[in-house]
Amino acid sequence: MKISILNKGLFDQKASAVALGFFKEDVKKKSFPSNWKKGLTSKIATVFSQKDFIGKSGEAYLLYPGDKAFPSRILLFGLGEKKNFSWEKYRRAVARMTKRLDATESSSITIALPGEKSWAEFNPLKAVREGAQSILLCRYSFNQYRGATKKKEPTVKPVHFSLVRKGNSSLLDKEIKKGIILGESTNLTRDLINHPSNYLTPTRLGQIASKCGDKKKLKTRVLGPKEIERLGMGGLMGVAKGSDEPARFIIMEYLPNKGLEKPLVFVGKGITFDTGGISIKPSPNMDQMKYDMSGGAAVVGAMAAISRLGIKRNVVGLIPTTENMPSGTAYKPGDVLKMYSGKTVEVLNTDAEGRLVLADALAYSLKYDPAGIVDLATLTGACVVALGEHAIGMMGNDEKILKAVEEAGNNTFERVWELPMWEEYQEQIKSSIADIQNIGGRGAGTITAGAFLKEFVEDKPWVHLDIAGTAWTDKEKPYHPKGASGVGVRLLTDLAANWKRNK
Ligand code: BES
Ligand code: ZN
Ligand code: ZN
């Protein structure tokens, strides 16, 4: 995808559609950058005077100047009030402008950004990075499975950013590249999730994980059923028993400071399809359970991004992956599993399978002596009920890492909301015959799932993110098409980039 800094005058390229972002304040004052041509600013000022465009956030007005001296299409775009500016509003604005101009016949797009001159706080480096990312994210579509109904793919229009005052162009180019890497990695994760489970099996997830990212720096190994059994991963094996698809345990190591610092370990739930097993789910919407590997897919995407960006932090990704199926060989309610950590678990509901596969991966992560562990999982329906699709449910055992994850969530607008981890919840998962049981009764389903995981991280700093609500959206948003959102990729990458050494 061609995204670059415009190296000629904003209005010199006639073939391009030009998007001009306006804050409400500037519309009111009819103030324009001094280098804009009078002939054009007077046309725009006329639109302002008619009040057909007031600069409200998300408002758009397409203007055809009808004058050979100017580009044929000019999109006036509202950025809202300057004092209410946020980078999330900016990302959404860039996405909306791009989608609007993609729908025109013009051969390229130019987006004019407010510059240092008009506004000191506006960081042009961040603006081009977040802008490039937003463009990739909003253009994502998933139509590989259309046959006869396939539409012709539109040609991808190159996009230029025009800055009021030119900065250091090699620095700007570098930031655009970063934005593109983040966009591509998130889109990789979206693809993995959107693929149906008859394509995206645990085996295929392992193959794709092995091929992604910077191949020189990212080392991926994939363990099969024999090795999983030899390691004694009773949780992963127990869930996998009912499926004809062999389980995989994916290990992705990115260690640029090998031996010099403890790594961050990311763990992602990789249930490629969750029927519920013998405690089978109802049929309506069961098709959606192909997204039960969203945590694993986010870890794959984040490892790809972190290695390609060359972030100078040791990071390991672990993905336990299998289907959860009912069959003659499936595990059953009442079964007791011996986990990798040595703890025993009484299975009271085979649909609470995510925590079983994660428990083995979390216990395995301890062999890295991690500086921090973050797991991501579409773990509970209760989290969807509590927070909907707007926040990730967060739980953990260490203030520092909780804070760091919260900050990463705010930076990327993949926001988290913390739930309590009091001792009483731990009581809810005590078993009458084994060490613990895999469900905690009616109340606080999201927290008791977190409490279960907590049993497997010993005293290491750990955060659990329940992404059941945020990983999938039924409603299109400015830079999230329907379906997989790719949540977690940007959050984890931001966390790794800002992680302080040997915390
Ligand atoms: N994958 C589901 C959780 C889920 C539900 C994710 C809806 C996304 C949307 C998980 O494995 C599950 O089935 N959890 C059960 C736990 C219960 C049996 C304690 C649930 O939430 O109902
Ligand atoms: Zn389940
Ligand atoms: Zn599940």
Short mmCIF file of C-alpha atoms and ligand atoms in Angstrom, two decimals:
data_model
loop_
_atom_site.label_atom_id
_atom_site.label_comp_id
_atom_site.label_asym_id
_atom_site.label_seq_id
_atom_site.Cartn_x
_atom_site.Cartn_y
_atom_site.Cartn_z
CA MET A 1 0.00 0.00 0.00
CA LYS A 2 1.51 3.31 -1.06
CA ILE A 3 1.38 5.88 1.70
CA SER A 4 3.83 8.76 1.62
CA ILE A 5 4.47 12.42 2.35
CA LEU A 6 3.35 14.75 -0.41
CA ASN A 7 6.36 16.45 -1.92
CA LYS A 8 4.57 19.05 -4.00
CA GLY A 9 2.11 21.82 -3.30
CA LEU A 10 -1.16 20.70 -1.78
CA PHE A 11 -3.25 21.92 -4.69
CA ASP A 12 -0.77 21.17 -7.48
CA GLN A 13 -1.89 17.64 -8.15
CA LYS A 14 -5.04 17.79 -10.13
CA ALA A 15 -5.67 14.04 -10.25
CA SER A 16 -5.82 13.68 -6.55
CA ALA A 17 -8.83 14.08 -4.31
CA VAL A 18 -7.83 16.31 -1.44
CA ALA A 19 -9.23 15.98 2.08
CA LEU A 20 -8.99 19.06 4.25
CA GLY A 21 -9.59 18.60 7.96
CA PHE A 22 -11.13 21.58 9.80
CA PHE A 23 -11.62 22.24 13.47
CA LYS A 24 -14.82 24.01 14.44
CA GLU A 25 -12.87 27.04 15.63
CA ASP A 26 -11.19 27.49 12.23
CA VAL A 27 -14.48 27.19 10.37
CA LYS A 28 -15.96 29.91 12.55
CA LYS A 29 -12.99 32.23 12.00
CA LYS A 30 -12.70 31.22 8.34
CA SER A 31 -9.00 30.82 8.93
CA PHE A 32 -6.86 29.05 6.33
CA PRO A 33 -3.14 28.29 6.14
CA SER A 34 -1.41 31.23 4.46
CA ASN A 35 -0.07 29.17 1.54
CA TRP A 36 -3.53 28.18 0.28
CA LYS A 37 -4.62 29.91 -2.90
CA LYS A 38 -7.17 32.72 -2.57
CA GLY A 39 -9.34 31.41 -5.39
CA LEU A 40 -9.91 28.24 -3.49
CA THR A 41 -10.22 29.60 0.02
CA SER A 42 -12.96 31.92 -1.13
CA LYS A 43 -14.94 28.94 -2.49
CA ILE A 44 -14.52 27.13 0.82
CA ALA A 45 -15.39 30.26 2.77
CA THR A 46 -18.68 30.38 0.84
CA VAL A 47 -19.54 26.88 2.07
CA PHE A 48 -18.71 28.02 5.60
CA SER A 49 -20.89 31.11 5.30
CA GLN A 50 -23.86 29.01 4.17
CA LYS A 51 -23.40 26.93 7.35
CA ASP A 52 -23.57 23.77 5.25
CA PHE A 53 -20.40 22.71 6.96
CA ILE A 54 -19.57 23.71 10.51
CA GLY A 55 -16.63 21.40 11.27
CA LYS A 56 -18.53 19.00 13.53
CA SER A 57 -16.59 15.82 14.23
CA GLY A 58 -17.16 13.34 11.38
CA GLU A 59 -19.03 15.83 9.18
CA ALA A 60 -18.09 15.68 5.50
CA TYR A 61 -18.78 17.96 2.52
CA LEU A 62 -17.55 17.14 -0.98
CA LEU A 63 -16.79 20.16 -3.11
CA TYR A 64 -16.16 20.21 -6.84
CA PRO A 65 -14.28 23.48 -7.49
CA GLY A 66 -14.90 23.18 -11.27
CA ASP A 67 -11.73 25.12 -11.95
CA LYS A 68 -8.74 23.63 -13.78
CA ALA A 69 -6.40 25.38 -11.37
CA PHE A 70 -7.47 23.14 -8.48
CA PRO A 71 -7.94 19.44 -7.76
CA SER A 72 -11.28 18.22 -9.08
CA ARG A 73 -12.52 16.97 -5.71
CA ILE A 74 -12.08 18.56 -2.33
CA LEU A 75 -13.48 16.94 0.80
CA LEU A 76 -14.08 19.27 3.73
CA PHE A 77 -13.88 17.18 6.84
CA GLY A 78 -14.92 18.09 10.39
CA LEU A 79 -12.51 17.45 13.24
CA GLY A 80 -14.71 18.88 15.99
CA GLU A 81 -13.44 21.28 18.63
CA LYS A 82 -9.72 21.73 19.03
CA LYS A 83 -9.95 21.63 22.80
CA ASN A 84 -11.63 18.21 22.64
CA PHE A 85 -9.06 16.70 20.32
CA SER A 86 -7.94 13.13 20.96
CA TRP A 87 -5.85 10.77 18.89
CA GLU A 88 -8.75 8.36 18.70
CA LYS A 89 -10.91 11.09 17.13
CA TYR A 90 -8.08 11.70 14.69
CA ARG A 91 -7.81 7.99 13.76
CA ARG A 92 -11.53 7.86 13.13
CA ALA A 93 -11.43 11.05 11.07
CA VAL A 94 -8.64 9.72 8.83
CA ALA A 95 -10.56 6.45 8.39
CA ARG A 96 -13.78 8.25 7.44
CA MET A 97 -12.01 10.56 4.99
CA THR A 98 -10.23 7.63 3.37
CA LYS A 99 -13.39 5.59 2.97
CA ARG A 100 -15.28 8.59 1.55
CA LEU A 101 -12.60 9.33 -1.05
CA ASP A 102 -12.00 5.65 -1.85
CA ALA A 103 -15.61 5.67 -3.03
CA THR A 104 -14.84 8.33 -5.68
CA GLU A 105 -13.24 7.81 -9.09
CA SER A 106 -10.13 9.83 -8.30
CA SER A 107 -6.81 8.03 -8.79
CA SER A 108 -5.18 9.11 -5.53
CA ILE A 109 -5.91 10.74 -2.21
CA THR A 110 -4.19 13.56 -0.36
CA ILE A 111 -4.93 14.19 3.29
CA ALA A 112 -3.92 17.59 4.60
CA LEU A 113 -2.96 17.58 8.27
CA PRO A 114 -2.98 20.51 10.65
CA GLY A 115 0.65 21.51 11.07
CA GLU A 116 2.84 22.84 13.88
CA LYS A 117 2.03 26.31 12.74
CA SER A 118 -1.71 26.04 13.22
CA TRP A 119 -1.36 23.97 16.33
CA ALA A 120 1.69 23.32 18.47
CA GLU A 121 0.48 20.21 20.35
CA PHE A 122 -0.17 18.29 17.17
CA ASN A 123 2.80 15.95 16.73
CA PRO A 124 3.30 15.34 12.99
CA LEU A 125 5.32 12.14 13.55
CA LYS A 126 2.54 10.56 15.57
CA ALA A 127 -0.02 11.94 13.12
CA VAL A 128 1.47 10.20 10.09
CA ARG A 129 2.01 6.95 12.01
CA GLU A 130 -1.51 6.78 13.43
CA GLY A 131 -2.87 8.01 10.10
CA ALA A 132 -1.14 5.30 8.06
CA GLN A 133 -2.32 2.66 10.54
CA SER A 134 -5.87 3.90 10.36
CA ILE A 135 -5.85 3.81 6.55
CA LEU A 136 -4.81 0.15 6.51
CA LEU A 137 -7.31 -0.78 9.19
CA CYS A 138 -10.27 0.96 7.58
CA ARG A 139 -9.56 -0.56 4.17
CA TYR A 140 -9.57 -4.12 5.48
CA SER A 141 -12.10 -6.51 4.00
CA PHE A 142 -12.45 -10.26 4.10
CA ASN A 143 -13.90 -11.71 0.90
CA GLN A 144 -11.69 -14.65 0.05
CA TYR A 145 -14.59 -17.02 0.44
CA ARG A 146 -16.84 -15.41 -2.13
CA GLY A 147 -17.09 -17.43 -5.31
CA ALA A 148 -19.79 -16.44 -7.77
CA THR A 149 -20.72 -13.38 -5.72
CA LYS A 150 -17.22 -11.98 -5.62
CA LYS A 151 -17.07 -8.28 -6.47
CA LYS A 152 -14.23 -6.80 -8.45
CA GLU A 153 -11.52 -5.66 -6.00
CA PRO A 154 -11.15 -1.86 -6.29
CA THR A 155 -7.66 -0.64 -7.15
CA VAL A 156 -6.00 0.66 -4.03
CA LYS A 157 -5.49 4.41 -4.24
CA PRO A 158 -2.15 5.77 -3.07
CA VAL A 159 -2.44 8.20 -0.17
CA HIS A 160 -0.27 11.26 0.49
CA PHE A 161 -0.09 13.25 3.68
CA SER A 162 0.38 16.95 3.25
CA LEU A 163 1.90 18.79 6.19
CA VAL A 164 1.69 22.51 6.67
CA ARG A 165 5.33 22.76 7.56
CA LYS A 166 7.62 20.04 6.28
CA GLY A 167 9.56 18.17 8.97
CA ASN A 168 12.47 15.78 8.61
CA SER A 169 11.20 13.61 5.78
CA SER A 170 13.19 10.47 6.61
CA LEU A 171 11.83 10.52 10.18
CA LEU A 172 8.31 10.97 8.83
CA ASP A 173 8.79 8.06 6.39
CA LYS A 174 9.94 5.87 9.25
CA GLU A 175 6.82 6.63 11.25
CA ILE A 176 4.61 5.87 8.25
CA LYS A 177 6.34 2.48 7.98
CA LYS A 178 5.64 1.78 11.65
CA GLY A 179 1.97 2.59 11.11
CA ILE A 180 1.87 0.27 8.11
CA ILE A 181 3.46 -2.59 10.10
CA LEU A 182 0.89 -2.16 12.89
CA GLY A 183 -1.95 -2.06 10.37
CA GLU A 184 -0.70 -5.12 8.50
CA SER A 185 -0.16 -7.12 11.69
CA THR A 186 -3.64 -6.29 12.98
CA ASN A 187 -5.08 -7.28 9.62
CA LEU A 188 -3.17 -10.57 9.76
CA THR A 189 -4.83 -11.26 13.12
CA ARG A 190 -8.23 -10.31 11.69
CA ASP A 191 -7.73 -12.77 8.82
CA LEU A 192 -6.80 -15.60 11.19
CA ILE A 193 -9.98 -14.97 13.20
CA ASN A 194 -12.32 -14.49 10.23
CA HIS A 195 -11.21 -17.70 8.55
CA PRO A 196 -13.69 -20.48 9.28
CA SER A 197 -12.50 -23.32 11.48
CA ASN A 198 -12.47 -25.84 8.62
CA TYR A 199 -9.58 -23.82 7.18
CA LEU A 200 -7.99 -22.38 10.29
CA THR A 201 -7.21 -25.55 12.23
CA PRO A 202 -4.61 -25.71 15.03
CA THR A 203 -2.19 -27.16 12.47
CA ARG A 204 -2.70 -24.25 10.10
CA LEU A 205 -2.42 -21.70 12.90
CA GLY A 206 0.97 -23.24 13.72
CA GLN A 207 2.07 -23.05 10.08
CA ILE A 208 1.07 -19.42 9.70
CA ALA A 209 2.68 -18.46 13.03
CA SER A 210 5.92 -20.07 11.81
CA LYS A 211 5.96 -17.93 8.68
CA CYS A 212 5.06 -14.48 9.96
CA GLY A 213 7.10 -11.57 11.28
CA ASP A 214 10.82 -10.95 10.80
CA LYS A 215 11.99 -14.48 10.06
CA LYS A 216 15.56 -13.84 11.18
CA LYS A 217 14.65 -12.47 14.58
CA LEU A 218 11.48 -14.38 15.43
CA LYS A 219 12.01 -18.08 16.17
CA THR A 220 8.87 -20.19 16.22
CA ARG A 221 8.50 -23.83 17.25
CA VAL A 222 5.31 -25.84 17.10
CA LEU A 223 4.80 -28.83 19.40
CA GLY A 224 2.40 -31.64 18.43
CA PRO A 225 0.32 -34.11 20.50
CA LYS A 226 3.25 -36.38 21.38
CA GLU A 227 5.38 -33.58 22.83
CA ILE A 228 2.37 -32.01 24.56
CA GLU A 229 1.70 -35.35 26.21
CA ARG A 230 5.35 -35.84 27.13
CA LEU A 231 5.33 -32.43 28.83
CA GLY A 232 2.28 -33.50 30.81
CA MET A 233 -0.04 -30.73 29.64
CA GLY A 234 -3.19 -32.41 30.92
CA GLY A 235 -5.36 -29.32 30.34
CA LEU A 236 -4.55 -28.95 26.66
CA MET A 237 -4.65 -32.72 26.09
CA GLY A 238 -7.93 -33.08 27.95
CA VAL A 239 -9.70 -30.48 25.80
CA ALA A 240 -8.13 -31.86 22.59
CA LYS A 241 -9.26 -35.44 23.25
CA GLY A 242 -12.64 -35.00 21.59
CA SER A 243 -11.29 -33.62 18.32
CA ASP A 244 -9.87 -35.34 15.26
CA GLU A 245 -7.68 -32.28 14.65
CA PRO A 246 -4.35 -32.65 16.45
CA ALA A 247 -3.55 -30.04 19.10
CA ARG A 248 -0.58 -27.70 18.83
CA PHE A 249 1.46 -25.71 21.31
CA ILE A 250 3.03 -22.74 19.54
CA ILE A 251 6.16 -21.10 20.97
CA MET A 252 7.32 -17.81 19.42
CA GLU A 253 10.58 -16.39 20.75
CA TYR A 254 11.86 -12.91 19.99
CA LEU A 255 14.96 -12.34 22.12
CA PRO A 256 17.05 -9.35 20.91
CA ASN A 257 18.54 -9.00 24.43
CA LYS A 258 18.99 -12.70 25.04
CA GLY A 259 20.53 -13.38 28.45
CA LEU A 260 20.42 -9.68 29.40
CA GLU A 261 16.85 -9.27 30.58
CA LYS A 262 13.83 -11.28 31.63
CA PRO A 263 11.24 -11.52 28.88
CA LEU A 264 7.64 -10.44 28.69
CA VAL A 265 5.50 -13.49 27.94
CA PHE A 266 2.23 -13.22 26.01
CA VAL A 267 -0.20 -16.15 26.18
CA GLY A 268 -3.22 -16.42 23.84
CA LYS A 269 -6.21 -18.77 23.90
CA GLY A 270 -6.29 -20.68 20.62
CA ILE A 271 -9.57 -22.62 20.54
CA THR A 272 -10.13 -22.75 16.78
CA PHE A 273 -13.74 -23.82 17.38
CA ASP A 274 -15.65 -24.05 20.65
CA THR A 275 -18.76 -26.27 20.47
CA GLY A 276 -18.73 -26.47 24.27
CA GLY A 277 -17.84 -30.17 24.05
CA ILE A 278 -20.13 -32.58 25.94
CA SER A 279 -21.57 -29.54 27.79
CA ILE A 280 -22.59 -28.48 24.29
CA LYS A 281 -23.59 -24.92 23.40
CA PRO A 282 -27.00 -24.05 21.91
CA SER A 283 -27.05 -23.86 18.09
CA PRO A 284 -27.98 -20.18 17.55
CA ASN A 285 -24.81 -18.20 16.88
CA MET A 286 -22.56 -21.20 17.49
CA ASP A 287 -20.90 -20.32 14.15
CA GLN A 288 -19.37 -17.32 15.92
CA MET A 289 -17.26 -19.65 18.05
CA LYS A 290 -14.64 -19.69 15.28
CA TYR A 291 -13.44 -16.50 16.97
CA ASP A 292 -12.49 -18.37 20.14
CA MET A 293 -8.87 -18.24 18.99
CA SER A 294 -8.79 -14.42 18.96
CA GLY A 295 -6.36 -14.26 21.89
CA GLY A 296 -3.95 -16.61 20.14
CA ALA A 297 -4.33 -14.69 16.88
CA ALA A 298 -3.58 -11.42 18.69
CA VAL A 299 -0.39 -12.90 20.10
CA VAL A 300 0.67 -14.02 16.60
CA GLY A 301 -0.04 -10.54 15.20
CA ALA A 302 1.77 -8.82 18.07
CA MET A 303 4.85 -11.05 17.73
CA ALA A 304 4.88 -10.31 14.00
CA ALA A 305 4.67 -6.56 14.65
CA ILE A 306 7.22 -6.50 17.48
CA SER A 307 9.81 -8.43 15.45
CA ARG A 308 9.28 -6.34 12.31
CA LEU A 309 9.51 -3.11 14.29
CA GLY A 310 12.69 -4.36 15.93
CA ILE A 311 11.51 -3.38 19.44
CA LYS A 312 14.43 -3.86 21.81
CA ARG A 313 12.71 -6.06 24.40
CA ASN A 314 12.72 -9.83 24.92
CA VAL A 315 9.23 -11.13 24.20
CA VAL A 316 7.86 -14.68 24.05
CA GLY A 317 4.47 -15.71 22.67
CA LEU A 318 2.76 -18.96 23.71
CA ILE A 319 -0.41 -20.28 22.06
CA PRO A 320 -2.10 -23.48 23.18
CA THR A 321 -4.45 -24.41 20.35
CA THR A 322 -7.10 -27.08 19.76
CA GLU A 323 -10.77 -27.54 18.93
CA ASN A 324 -13.32 -28.22 21.69
CA MET A 325 -15.54 -31.01 20.32
CA PRO A 326 -18.04 -33.53 21.65
CA SER A 327 -17.32 -37.11 20.62
CA GLY A 328 -16.86 -40.62 21.92
CA THR A 329 -13.33 -39.72 22.96
CA ALA A 330 -14.16 -36.31 24.43
CA TYR A 331 -13.47 -35.36 28.03
CA LYS A 332 -16.56 -35.37 30.21
CA PRO A 333 -18.04 -33.46 33.14
CA GLY A 334 -16.66 -34.98 36.31
CA ASP A 335 -13.31 -35.91 34.77
CA VAL A 336 -10.21 -34.92 36.70
CA LEU A 337 -7.20 -33.60 34.76
CA LYS A 338 -3.62 -33.45 35.95
CA MET A 339 -2.20 -30.17 34.73
CA TYR A 340 1.33 -29.25 33.59
CA SER A 341 1.88 -27.46 36.91
CA GLY A 342 1.01 -30.64 38.87
CA LYS A 343 -2.32 -29.28 40.15
CA THR A 344 -5.44 -31.37 39.59
CA VAL A 345 -8.66 -29.95 38.12
CA GLU A 346 -12.16 -31.33 38.36
CA VAL A 347 -13.99 -30.54 35.11
CA LEU A 348 -17.56 -29.58 35.96
CA ASN A 349 -18.32 -28.03 32.58
CA THR A 350 -16.47 -28.93 29.37
CA ASP A 351 -17.41 -25.52 27.94
CA ALA A 352 -15.03 -23.85 30.40
CA GLU A 353 -12.17 -25.17 28.26
CA GLY A 354 -10.23 -21.96 27.62
CA ARG A 355 -8.91 -21.72 31.17
CA LEU A 356 -7.70 -25.34 30.96
CA VAL A 357 -5.50 -24.80 27.91
CA LEU A 358 -4.34 -21.40 29.19
CA ALA A 359 -3.41 -22.84 32.59
CA ASP A 360 -0.86 -25.15 30.98
CA ALA A 361 0.61 -22.33 28.89
CA LEU A 362 0.79 -19.99 31.90
CA ALA A 363 2.57 -22.64 33.96
CA TYR A 364 4.91 -23.29 31.03
CA SER A 365 5.73 -19.55 30.82
CA LEU A 366 7.36 -19.73 34.28
CA LYS A 367 10.35 -21.54 32.81
CA TYR A 368 11.34 -18.25 31.16
CA ASP A 369 11.46 -16.52 34.56
CA PRO A 370 9.28 -13.81 33.01
CA ALA A 371 9.39 -10.14 33.99
CA GLY A 372 5.67 -10.10 33.25
CA ILE A 373 2.96 -12.34 31.80
CA VAL A 374 -0.07 -11.12 29.86
CA ASP A 375 -2.72 -13.54 28.65
CA LEU A 376 -5.52 -12.74 26.21
CA ALA A 377 -8.61 -14.86 25.83
CA THR A 378 -12.21 -14.87 24.66
CA LEU A 379 -12.83 -16.47 28.00
CA THR A 380 -16.35 -15.77 29.26
CA GLY A 381 -19.79 -14.84 27.99
CA ALA A 382 -20.15 -13.01 31.31
CA CYS A 383 -17.54 -10.47 30.17
CA VAL A 384 -19.65 -9.66 27.10
CA VAL A 385 -22.61 -9.07 29.43
CA ALA A 386 -20.60 -6.90 31.84
CA LEU A 387 -18.61 -4.69 29.46
CA GLY A 388 -20.04 -5.23 25.98
CA GLU A 389 -17.73 -4.64 23.05
CA HIS A 390 -16.24 -1.43 24.43
CA ALA A 391 -13.81 -2.62 27.08
CA ILE A 392 -11.50 -5.50 27.78
CA GLY A 393 -11.99 -7.13 31.20
CA MET A 394 -8.70 -6.90 33.08
CA MET A 395 -7.55 -8.82 36.16
CA GLY A 396 -4.11 -9.31 37.66
CA ASN A 397 -1.86 -9.67 40.67
CA ASP A 398 0.64 -6.82 40.34
CA GLU A 399 0.01 -3.05 40.34
CA LYS A 400 2.93 -2.16 38.08
CA ILE A 401 2.06 -4.39 35.19
CA LEU A 402 -1.67 -3.64 35.57
CA LYS A 403 -0.83 0.04 35.21
CA ALA A 404 1.41 -0.56 32.21
CA VAL A 405 -1.33 -2.55 30.45
CA GLU A 406 -3.91 0.11 31.27
CA GLU A 407 -1.68 2.77 29.71
CA ALA A 408 -1.12 0.68 26.59
CA GLY A 409 -4.90 0.28 26.40
CA ASN A 410 -5.42 4.04 26.54
CA ASN A 411 -2.66 4.78 24.02
CA THR A 412 -4.22 2.45 21.47
CA PHE A 413 -7.88 2.93 22.43
CA GLU A 414 -8.05 -0.79 23.20
CA ARG A 415 -9.31 0.16 26.61
CA VAL A 416 -9.29 -2.10 29.64
CA TRP A 417 -11.43 -2.11 32.79
CA GLU A 418 -10.13 -3.73 35.94
CA LEU A 419 -12.16 -6.23 37.97
CA PRO A 420 -11.30 -7.24 41.56
CA MET A 421 -9.31 -10.39 42.38
CA TRP A 422 -10.25 -10.85 46.03
CA GLU A 423 -9.52 -13.99 47.99
CA GLU A 424 -13.26 -14.82 48.19
CA TYR A 425 -13.37 -15.51 44.46
CA GLN A 426 -10.58 -18.03 44.89
CA GLU A 427 -12.86 -19.88 47.35
CA GLN A 428 -15.49 -20.29 44.61
CA ILE A 429 -13.26 -22.61 42.57
CA LYS A 430 -12.27 -25.02 45.35
CA SER A 431 -13.19 -28.60 44.47
CA SER A 432 -14.52 -31.28 46.77
CA ILE A 433 -12.32 -33.98 45.20
CA ALA A 434 -9.44 -32.26 43.38
CA ASP A 435 -7.27 -29.17 43.97
CA ILE A 436 -9.61 -26.88 42.04
CA GLN A 437 -12.64 -27.07 39.75
CA ASN A 438 -13.03 -25.37 36.37
CA ILE A 439 -16.19 -23.36 37.12
CA GLY A 440 -17.09 -21.13 40.05
CA GLY A 441 -20.87 -21.19 40.29
CA ARG A 442 -23.36 -18.58 39.16
CA GLY A 443 -21.87 -15.27 40.22
CA ALA A 444 -18.88 -13.35 38.83
CA GLY A 445 -18.17 -15.69 35.89
CA THR A 446 -15.45 -13.48 34.44
CA ILE A 447 -13.64 -13.11 37.76
CA THR A 448 -13.77 -16.78 38.75
CA ALA A 449 -12.25 -17.61 35.34
CA GLY A 450 -9.46 -15.15 36.18
CA ALA A 451 -9.17 -16.67 39.66
CA PHE A 452 -8.68 -20.07 38.04
CA LEU A 453 -5.81 -18.76 35.88
CA LYS A 454 -4.22 -17.08 38.90
CA GLU A 455 -3.59 -20.56 40.35
CA PHE A 456 -1.00 -21.17 37.62
CA VAL A 457 1.25 -18.09 37.63
CA GLU A 458 2.71 -18.48 41.14
CA ASP A 459 3.93 -15.04 42.21
CA LYS A 460 4.95 -13.68 38.81
CA PRO A 461 3.54 -10.30 37.71
CA TRP A 462 0.57 -11.26 35.57
CA VAL A 463 -2.39 -9.69 33.81
CA HIS A 464 -5.36 -11.52 32.33
CA LEU A 465 -7.35 -9.81 29.57
CA ASP A 466 -10.82 -11.16 28.73
CA ILE A 467 -11.46 -10.07 25.13
CA ALA A 468 -14.72 -12.02 24.61
CA GLY A 469 -16.61 -8.75 23.99
CA THR A 470 -13.98 -6.72 22.15
CA ALA A 471 -12.58 -9.30 19.70
CA TRP A 472 -15.66 -9.32 17.49
CA THR A 473 -18.05 -6.62 16.32
CA ASP A 474 -21.41 -6.98 14.59
CA LYS A 475 -21.46 -3.29 13.71
CA GLU A 476 -19.03 -1.52 11.41
CA LYS A 477 -16.98 1.23 13.08
CA PRO A 478 -14.74 3.84 11.43
CA TYR A 479 -11.66 1.62 11.30
CA HIS A 480 -13.21 -1.71 12.33
CA PRO A 481 -15.18 -3.53 9.68
CA LYS A 482 -17.73 -6.14 10.82
CA GLY A 483 -16.25 -9.33 12.24
CA ALA A 484 -12.83 -9.70 13.85
CA SER A 485 -11.50 -6.47 15.35
CA GLY A 486 -7.89 -7.59 15.81
CA VAL A 487 -7.96 -6.25 19.37
CA GLY A 488 -4.80 -6.89 21.37
CA VAL A 489 -2.20 -6.56 18.61
CA ARG A 490 -1.73 -2.82 19.05
CA LEU A 491 -2.09 -3.01 22.83
CA LEU A 492 0.58 -5.70 23.24
CA THR A 493 2.95 -3.99 20.82
CA ASP A 494 2.57 -0.68 22.64
CA LEU A 495 3.15 -2.46 25.98
CA ALA A 496 6.36 -4.08 24.72
CA ALA A 497 7.60 -0.79 23.21
CA ASN A 498 7.12 1.09 26.50
CA TRP A 499 8.14 -1.74 28.84
CA LYS A 500 10.92 -0.72 31.21
CA ARG A 501 13.83 -3.08 31.36
CA ASN A 502 13.94 -5.68 34.18
CA LYS A 503 11.01 -4.19 36.02
N1 BES B 1 -15.49 -19.26 24.44
C1 BES B 1 -16.42 -19.20 25.51
C2 BES B 1 -16.68 -17.77 25.99
C3 BES B 1 -17.36 -16.85 25.02
C4 BES B 1 -18.74 -16.77 25.00
C5 BES B 1 -16.64 -16.06 24.20
C6 BES B 1 -19.37 -15.90 24.14
C7 BES B 1 -17.26 -15.19 23.33
C8 BES B 1 -18.63 -15.10 23.30
C9 BES B 1 -15.92 -20.00 26.71
O1 BES B 1 -15.15 -21.11 26.41
C10 BES B 1 -17.13 -20.46 27.44
O2 BES B 1 -17.91 -21.16 26.86
N2 BES B 1 -17.27 -20.04 28.69
C11 BES B 1 -18.41 -20.38 29.46
C12 BES B 1 -17.93 -20.61 30.88
C13 BES B 1 -18.98 -21.23 31.76
C14 BES B 1 -19.24 -22.66 31.35
C15 BES B 1 -18.49 -21.19 33.19
C16 BES B 1 -19.39 -19.22 29.42
O3 BES B 1 -18.98 -18.07 29.40
O4 BES B 1 -20.58 -19.49 29.34
ZN ZN B 2 -16.29 -22.84 25.99
ZN ZN B 3 -14.08 -21.01 24.61
#
